[in-house]
Amino acid sequence: MVKSVKSTEVVLQADNVTMAFAAGTASEVVAFRNISFSLHQGEILAIVGPSGCGKSTLFNVIAGLLRPTSGSVTVDGTLVDDATGHVGYMLQKDLLLPWRSVLENVMLGLEVSGAADQAARERAMSLINRYGLGGFESARPKALSGGMRQRVAFMRTLALDPKAILLDEPFSALDFQTRLILQGDVKRIIREQNKAAILVTHDIGEAIAMADRVLVLSHRPGTIKAIHDIDLGDETDPVAVRRTEAFNNYFDVIWGELDAHVEAAA
Ligand code: ADP
Ligand code: MG
């Protein structure tokens, strides 16, 4: 496992971002309030928080699909005010096109942005070969397992070489074993590609095992309850790491902050 190469270079900055739907009307819903954080080159930041606290909405704001009510997001110092492909976005559903092969799916975003030249094709093939899909480049999605389809979706995100990668509950539809394997592999790949990534998950263990920092959001409207630096020492195996004292300490603290009993009873 490649260690973090987190630098001090800020890739993405959220400043006091608030998002309210139907703002100023009787049906106003404030999704989240006053969110500020930085994401550094080579860093994985996990965001955990109860369902409905605004995590996916925050991603839509970062991707430029929604305008925040107040505050700002910058990527590489440029204000996000439109969906310009500055970030790669991966969701729980793989959204692969069934009639396209693995390679054609990985190339999809490149084609849409007019960048599907020979060099891009070679880059896509090298991602496919390097990260567990070699020999499947001509296969259709229906011939693949759920875990492999998520790998293809992740390769499609990487192929665009975005400044930052947003992962919204990317493993939550997978069985437990596959999820653990993908957590380890995706973390390793992000490290090797020296990417900055934000992972939204409601799985506390996944957040601790994968991230350099974990940001904890409150119930809606989501506000930042805490941000934890994660240091798991030298243990990087995604399963073994769960048996360490450090992992369990982080788990207990974050579990307490999430107020999970309140959520379960709600
Ligand atoms: P999470 O991803 O944390 O589960 P979401 O970001 O999906 O939460 O939603 C946050 C809140 O904003 C929820 O209460 C949801 O109902 C509301 N919401 C999301 N999208 C819209 C929308 N387009 N219009 C109105 N309310 C919305
Ligand atoms: Mg969501």
Short mmCIF file of C-alpha atoms and ligand atoms in Angstrom, two decimals:
data_model
loop_
_atom_site.label_atom_id
_atom_site.label_comp_id
_atom_site.label_asym_id
_atom_site.label_seq_id
_atom_site.Cartn_x
_atom_site.Cartn_y
_atom_site.Cartn_z
CA MET A 1 0.00 0.00 0.00
CA VAL A 2 1.32 3.40 -0.96
CA LYS A 3 1.43 5.90 1.87
CA SER A 4 -0.27 9.27 1.68
CA VAL A 5 1.62 11.95 -0.16
CA LYS A 6 -0.67 14.62 1.23
CA SER A 7 0.90 18.01 0.58
CA THR A 8 0.06 21.51 1.72
CA GLU A 9 -1.19 22.41 -1.77
CA VAL A 10 -4.91 23.13 -1.57
CA VAL A 11 -6.87 21.61 -4.47
CA LEU A 12 -10.36 22.44 -3.29
CA GLN A 13 -11.58 25.00 -0.81
CA ALA A 14 -15.10 25.31 0.60
CA ASP A 15 -15.74 28.61 2.38
CA ASN A 16 -18.78 29.03 4.58
CA VAL A 17 -21.05 27.24 2.12
CA THR A 18 -24.79 27.13 2.87
CA MET A 19 -27.41 25.49 0.68
CA ALA A 20 -31.15 26.05 1.09
CA PHE A 21 -33.72 24.68 -1.31
CA ALA A 22 -36.68 26.99 -2.00
CA ALA A 23 -34.86 29.65 0.00
CA GLY A 24 -37.08 32.40 1.39
CA THR A 25 -40.33 30.45 0.85
CA ALA A 26 -42.54 28.61 3.34
CA SER A 27 -41.18 25.29 2.04
CA GLU A 28 -37.51 26.23 2.53
CA VAL A 29 -35.25 23.26 3.31
CA VAL A 30 -31.77 24.12 4.55
CA ALA A 31 -29.64 21.13 3.55
CA PHE A 32 -26.43 22.29 5.23
CA ARG A 33 -24.97 25.41 6.75
CA ASN A 34 -21.58 27.15 7.04
CA ILE A 35 -19.43 24.35 5.69
CA SER A 36 -15.73 25.21 5.38
CA PHE A 37 -12.84 22.86 4.67
CA SER A 38 -9.81 22.44 2.41
CA LEU A 39 -8.83 19.39 0.40
CA HIS A 40 -5.12 18.95 -0.30
CA GLN A 41 -3.28 17.35 -3.17
CA GLY A 42 -2.96 13.61 -2.52
CA GLU A 43 -5.46 13.64 0.34
CA ILE A 44 -8.55 11.49 0.92
CA LEU A 45 -11.15 13.30 3.00
CA ALA A 46 -14.15 11.28 4.20
CA ILE A 47 -17.45 12.92 5.08
CA VAL A 48 -19.80 10.99 7.36
CA GLY A 49 -23.18 12.14 8.54
CA PRO A 50 -26.75 10.96 8.97
CA SER A 51 -28.98 10.36 6.00
CA GLY A 52 -30.48 13.62 4.71
CA CYS A 53 -27.83 15.91 6.24
CA GLY A 54 -26.87 17.27 2.82
CA LYS A 55 -23.88 15.18 1.73
CA SER A 56 -25.05 14.57 -1.84
CA THR A 57 -26.23 18.17 -2.09
CA LEU A 58 -22.75 19.31 -1.04
CA PHE A 59 -21.26 17.21 -3.84
CA ASN A 60 -23.67 18.76 -6.33
CA VAL A 61 -22.53 22.21 -5.20
CA ILE A 62 -18.85 21.21 -5.50
CA ALA A 63 -19.47 19.78 -8.99
CA GLY A 64 -21.16 23.05 -10.00
CA LEU A 65 -24.54 21.39 -10.59
CA LEU A 66 -26.17 23.53 -7.87
CA ARG A 67 -25.45 27.11 -6.84
CA PRO A 68 -24.98 27.52 -3.09
CA THR A 69 -27.25 29.99 -1.31
CA SER A 70 -24.15 31.60 0.18
CA GLY A 71 -20.44 30.91 0.46
CA SER A 72 -18.15 29.61 -2.24
CA VAL A 73 -16.20 26.62 -3.53
CA THR A 74 -12.94 27.02 -5.40
CA VAL A 75 -11.01 24.31 -7.25
CA ASP A 76 -7.39 25.11 -8.02
CA GLY A 77 -8.14 28.69 -7.02
CA THR A 78 -10.99 29.08 -9.54
CA LEU A 79 -14.53 29.75 -8.32
CA VAL A 80 -16.94 26.93 -9.15
CA ASP A 81 -19.99 28.48 -10.79
CA ASP A 82 -20.76 25.92 -13.47
CA ALA A 83 -20.37 22.20 -14.15
CA THR A 84 -17.12 22.35 -16.11
CA GLY A 85 -15.78 18.88 -15.44
CA HIS A 86 -13.24 20.13 -12.89
CA VAL A 87 -14.14 17.21 -10.63
CA GLY A 88 -14.78 13.53 -11.30
CA TYR A 89 -17.99 12.24 -9.76
CA MET A 90 -18.81 8.64 -8.91
CA LEU A 91 -22.08 7.43 -7.42
CA GLN A 92 -23.49 4.33 -5.74
CA LYS A 93 -25.07 3.30 -9.05
CA ASP A 94 -22.42 2.61 -11.68
CA LEU A 95 -24.45 4.24 -14.50
CA LEU A 96 -22.57 2.22 -17.12
CA LEU A 97 -24.09 2.11 -20.60
CA PRO A 98 -25.11 -1.54 -21.17
CA TRP A 99 -24.48 -1.52 -24.92
CA ARG A 100 -20.91 -0.26 -24.54
CA SER A 101 -17.89 -2.40 -23.74
CA VAL A 102 -15.74 -1.80 -20.65
CA LEU A 103 -13.24 0.21 -22.70
CA GLU A 104 -16.02 2.23 -24.36
CA ASN A 105 -17.53 2.97 -20.95
CA VAL A 106 -14.16 4.07 -19.54
CA MET A 107 -13.77 6.31 -22.62
CA LEU A 108 -17.25 7.81 -22.34
CA GLY A 109 -16.39 11.00 -20.48
CA LEU A 110 -13.37 11.55 -22.73
CA GLU A 111 -15.57 11.27 -25.81
CA VAL A 112 -18.13 13.70 -24.40
CA SER A 113 -15.39 16.23 -23.71
CA GLY A 114 -13.84 15.68 -27.15
CA ALA A 115 -10.60 14.29 -25.74
CA ALA A 116 -10.86 10.69 -26.95
CA ASP A 117 -7.64 10.66 -28.95
CA GLN A 118 -5.14 7.81 -29.21
CA ALA A 119 -3.26 8.97 -26.09
CA ALA A 120 -6.50 8.96 -24.08
CA ARG A 121 -7.30 5.48 -25.38
CA GLU A 122 -3.90 4.23 -24.28
CA ARG A 123 -4.34 5.82 -20.88
CA ALA A 124 -7.75 4.16 -20.52
CA MET A 125 -6.31 0.76 -21.52
CA SER A 126 -3.45 1.13 -19.09
CA LEU A 127 -5.89 1.91 -16.24
CA ILE A 128 -7.97 -1.13 -17.23
CA ASN A 129 -4.94 -3.42 -17.31
CA ARG A 130 -3.34 -2.05 -14.19
CA TYR A 131 -6.38 -2.11 -11.93
CA GLY A 132 -7.93 -5.52 -12.28
CA LEU A 133 -9.94 -5.34 -15.50
CA GLY A 134 -7.34 -6.63 -17.97
CA GLY A 135 -8.93 -9.06 -20.44
CA PHE A 136 -12.39 -7.58 -19.83
CA GLU A 137 -12.01 -4.50 -22.03
CA SER A 138 -14.40 -5.90 -24.66
CA ALA A 139 -16.95 -7.28 -22.17
CA ARG A 140 -20.38 -5.66 -21.68
CA PRO A 141 -21.36 -4.52 -18.18
CA LYS A 142 -23.94 -7.29 -17.76
CA ALA A 143 -21.15 -9.86 -17.91
CA LEU A 144 -19.45 -8.27 -14.87
CA SER A 145 -20.01 -8.56 -11.12
CA GLY A 146 -21.21 -5.54 -9.15
CA GLY A 147 -17.71 -4.96 -7.82
CA MET A 148 -16.20 -5.03 -11.31
CA ARG A 149 -18.83 -2.61 -12.59
CA GLN A 150 -17.89 -0.18 -9.83
CA ARG A 151 -14.24 -0.61 -10.83
CA VAL A 152 -15.19 0.37 -14.39
CA ALA A 153 -17.11 3.41 -13.09
CA PHE A 154 -14.05 4.39 -11.06
CA MET A 155 -11.74 3.98 -14.09
CA ARG A 156 -14.09 6.17 -16.11
CA THR A 157 -13.76 8.85 -13.41
CA LEU A 158 -9.96 8.52 -13.34
CA ALA A 159 -9.61 8.53 -17.13
CA LEU A 160 -10.73 12.16 -17.18
CA ASP A 161 -7.79 13.04 -14.93
CA PRO A 162 -9.90 15.40 -12.80
CA LYS A 163 -8.46 17.80 -10.21
CA ALA A 164 -10.46 16.07 -7.50
CA ILE A 165 -12.60 12.95 -7.27
CA LEU A 166 -15.98 12.88 -5.49
CA LEU A 167 -17.15 9.45 -4.35
CA ASP A 168 -20.75 9.37 -3.12
CA GLU A 169 -21.39 6.12 -1.22
CA PRO A 170 -19.59 4.23 -4.01
CA PHE A 171 -19.55 0.83 -2.29
CA SER A 172 -22.83 0.78 -0.39
CA ALA A 173 -24.65 -1.48 -2.88
CA LEU A 174 -21.91 -4.13 -2.73
CA ASP A 175 -21.70 -7.16 -0.48
CA PHE A 176 -19.45 -6.82 2.56
CA GLN A 177 -16.50 -8.80 1.21
CA THR A 178 -16.44 -7.02 -2.15
CA ARG A 179 -16.77 -3.69 -0.35
CA LEU A 180 -13.66 -4.36 1.76
CA ILE A 181 -11.64 -5.34 -1.30
CA LEU A 182 -12.73 -2.26 -3.26
CA GLN A 183 -12.03 0.03 -0.29
CA GLY A 184 -8.44 -1.20 -0.22
CA ASP A 185 -7.99 -1.09 -3.99
CA VAL A 186 -9.57 2.32 -4.53
CA LYS A 187 -7.46 3.79 -1.73
CA ARG A 188 -4.30 2.34 -3.26
CA ILE A 189 -5.23 3.62 -6.73
CA ILE A 190 -5.96 7.14 -5.46
CA ARG A 191 -2.55 7.11 -3.76
CA GLU A 192 -0.73 5.81 -6.83
CA GLN A 193 -2.40 8.38 -9.06
CA ASN A 194 -1.71 11.09 -6.44
CA LYS A 195 -5.31 12.31 -6.56
CA ALA A 196 -7.30 14.37 -4.11
CA ALA A 197 -10.60 12.71 -3.24
CA ILE A 198 -13.66 13.22 -1.07
CA LEU A 199 -15.52 10.11 0.02
CA VAL A 200 -19.07 10.41 1.31
CA THR A 201 -20.16 7.38 3.29
CA HIS A 202 -22.34 6.48 6.23
CA ASP A 203 -20.02 3.58 7.04
CA ILE A 204 -17.75 4.88 9.80
CA GLY A 205 -15.31 1.99 9.37
CA GLU A 206 -14.97 2.70 5.65
CA ALA A 207 -14.27 6.36 6.40
CA ILE A 208 -11.54 5.55 8.96
CA ALA A 209 -9.94 2.81 6.84
CA MET A 210 -9.78 4.93 3.69
CA ALA A 211 -9.30 8.54 4.69
CA ASP A 212 -6.55 10.85 5.92
CA ARG A 213 -9.20 12.97 7.61
CA VAL A 214 -12.81 12.34 8.58
CA LEU A 215 -15.27 15.21 8.67
CA VAL A 216 -18.38 14.55 10.77
CA LEU A 217 -21.64 16.31 9.88
CA SER A 218 -24.61 16.81 12.18
CA HIS A 219 -28.26 16.07 11.38
CA ARG A 220 -29.87 18.36 8.80
CA PRO A 221 -29.13 21.12 8.37
CA GLY A 222 -25.66 19.59 8.24
CA THR A 223 -22.98 21.53 10.08
CA ILE A 224 -19.43 20.39 10.83
CA LYS A 225 -19.30 18.64 14.20
CA ALA A 226 -15.66 17.60 14.04
CA ILE A 227 -12.74 16.90 11.74
CA HIS A 228 -10.37 14.09 12.74
CA ASP A 229 -6.86 13.45 11.44
CA ILE A 230 -6.57 9.71 10.96
CA ASP A 231 -3.29 8.00 11.80
CA LEU A 232 -3.40 4.22 11.73
CA GLY A 233 0.35 3.77 12.00
CA ASP A 234 1.98 1.34 9.60
CA GLU A 235 -1.01 -0.97 9.20
CA THR A 236 -2.54 -0.43 5.77
CA ASP A 237 -4.29 -3.74 5.09
CA PRO A 238 -7.99 -2.84 4.95
CA VAL A 239 -9.01 -5.81 7.11
CA ALA A 240 -6.12 -5.91 9.59
CA VAL A 241 -6.45 -2.20 10.19
CA ARG A 242 -9.89 -2.79 11.70
CA ARG A 243 -8.32 -4.75 14.54
CA THR A 244 -6.00 -1.96 15.65
CA GLU A 245 -6.58 0.02 18.82
CA ALA A 246 -6.32 3.30 16.88
CA PHE A 247 -9.10 2.26 14.51
CA ASN A 248 -11.41 1.30 17.37
CA ASN A 249 -10.72 4.53 19.22
CA TYR A 250 -11.63 6.62 16.17
CA PHE A 251 -14.72 4.48 15.67
CA ASP A 252 -15.96 5.07 19.22
CA VAL A 253 -15.42 8.82 19.06
CA ILE A 254 -17.12 9.25 15.68
CA TRP A 255 -19.97 6.91 16.61
CA GLY A 256 -20.62 9.15 19.62
CA GLU A 257 -20.54 12.28 17.49
CA LEU A 258 -22.97 10.85 14.96
CA ASP A 259 -25.58 10.34 17.62
CA ALA A 260 -26.56 7.17 15.80
CA HIS A 261 -29.16 6.14 18.38
CA VAL A 262 -31.11 9.31 17.79
CA GLU A 263 -31.04 8.66 14.06
CA ALA A 264 -32.15 5.03 14.43
CA ALA A 265 -35.06 6.11 16.61
CA ALA A 266 -36.11 8.96 14.33
P1 ADP B 1 -27.68 13.01 2.08
O1 ADP B 1 -26.93 12.78 0.81
O2 ADP B 1 -26.82 13.47 3.21
O3 ADP B 1 -28.50 11.82 2.50
P2 ADP B 1 -29.13 14.99 0.51
O4 ADP B 1 -28.07 15.95 0.15
O5 ADP B 1 -29.59 14.04 -0.53
O6 ADP B 1 -28.72 14.21 1.85
O7 ADP B 1 -30.41 15.82 1.00
C1 ADP B 1 -30.34 16.81 2.02
C2 ADP B 1 -31.71 17.41 2.26
O8 ADP B 1 -32.07 18.25 1.17
C3 ADP B 1 -32.81 16.37 2.40
O9 ADP B 1 -33.71 16.81 3.39
C4 ADP B 1 -33.45 16.37 1.05
O10 ADP B 1 -34.80 16.01 1.12
C5 ADP B 1 -33.30 17.81 0.61
N1 ADP B 1 -33.21 17.96 -0.85
C6 ADP B 1 -32.29 17.37 -1.66
N2 ADP B 1 -32.48 17.75 -2.95
C7 ADP B 1 -33.54 18.60 -2.95
C8 ADP B 1 -34.23 19.36 -3.96
N3 ADP B 1 -33.83 19.31 -5.23
N4 ADP B 1 -35.26 20.14 -3.57
C9 ADP B 1 -35.63 20.21 -2.27
N5 ADP B 1 -35.04 19.54 -1.27
C10 ADP B 1 -34.00 18.74 -1.59
MG MG B 2 -26.75 11.09 -0.39
#
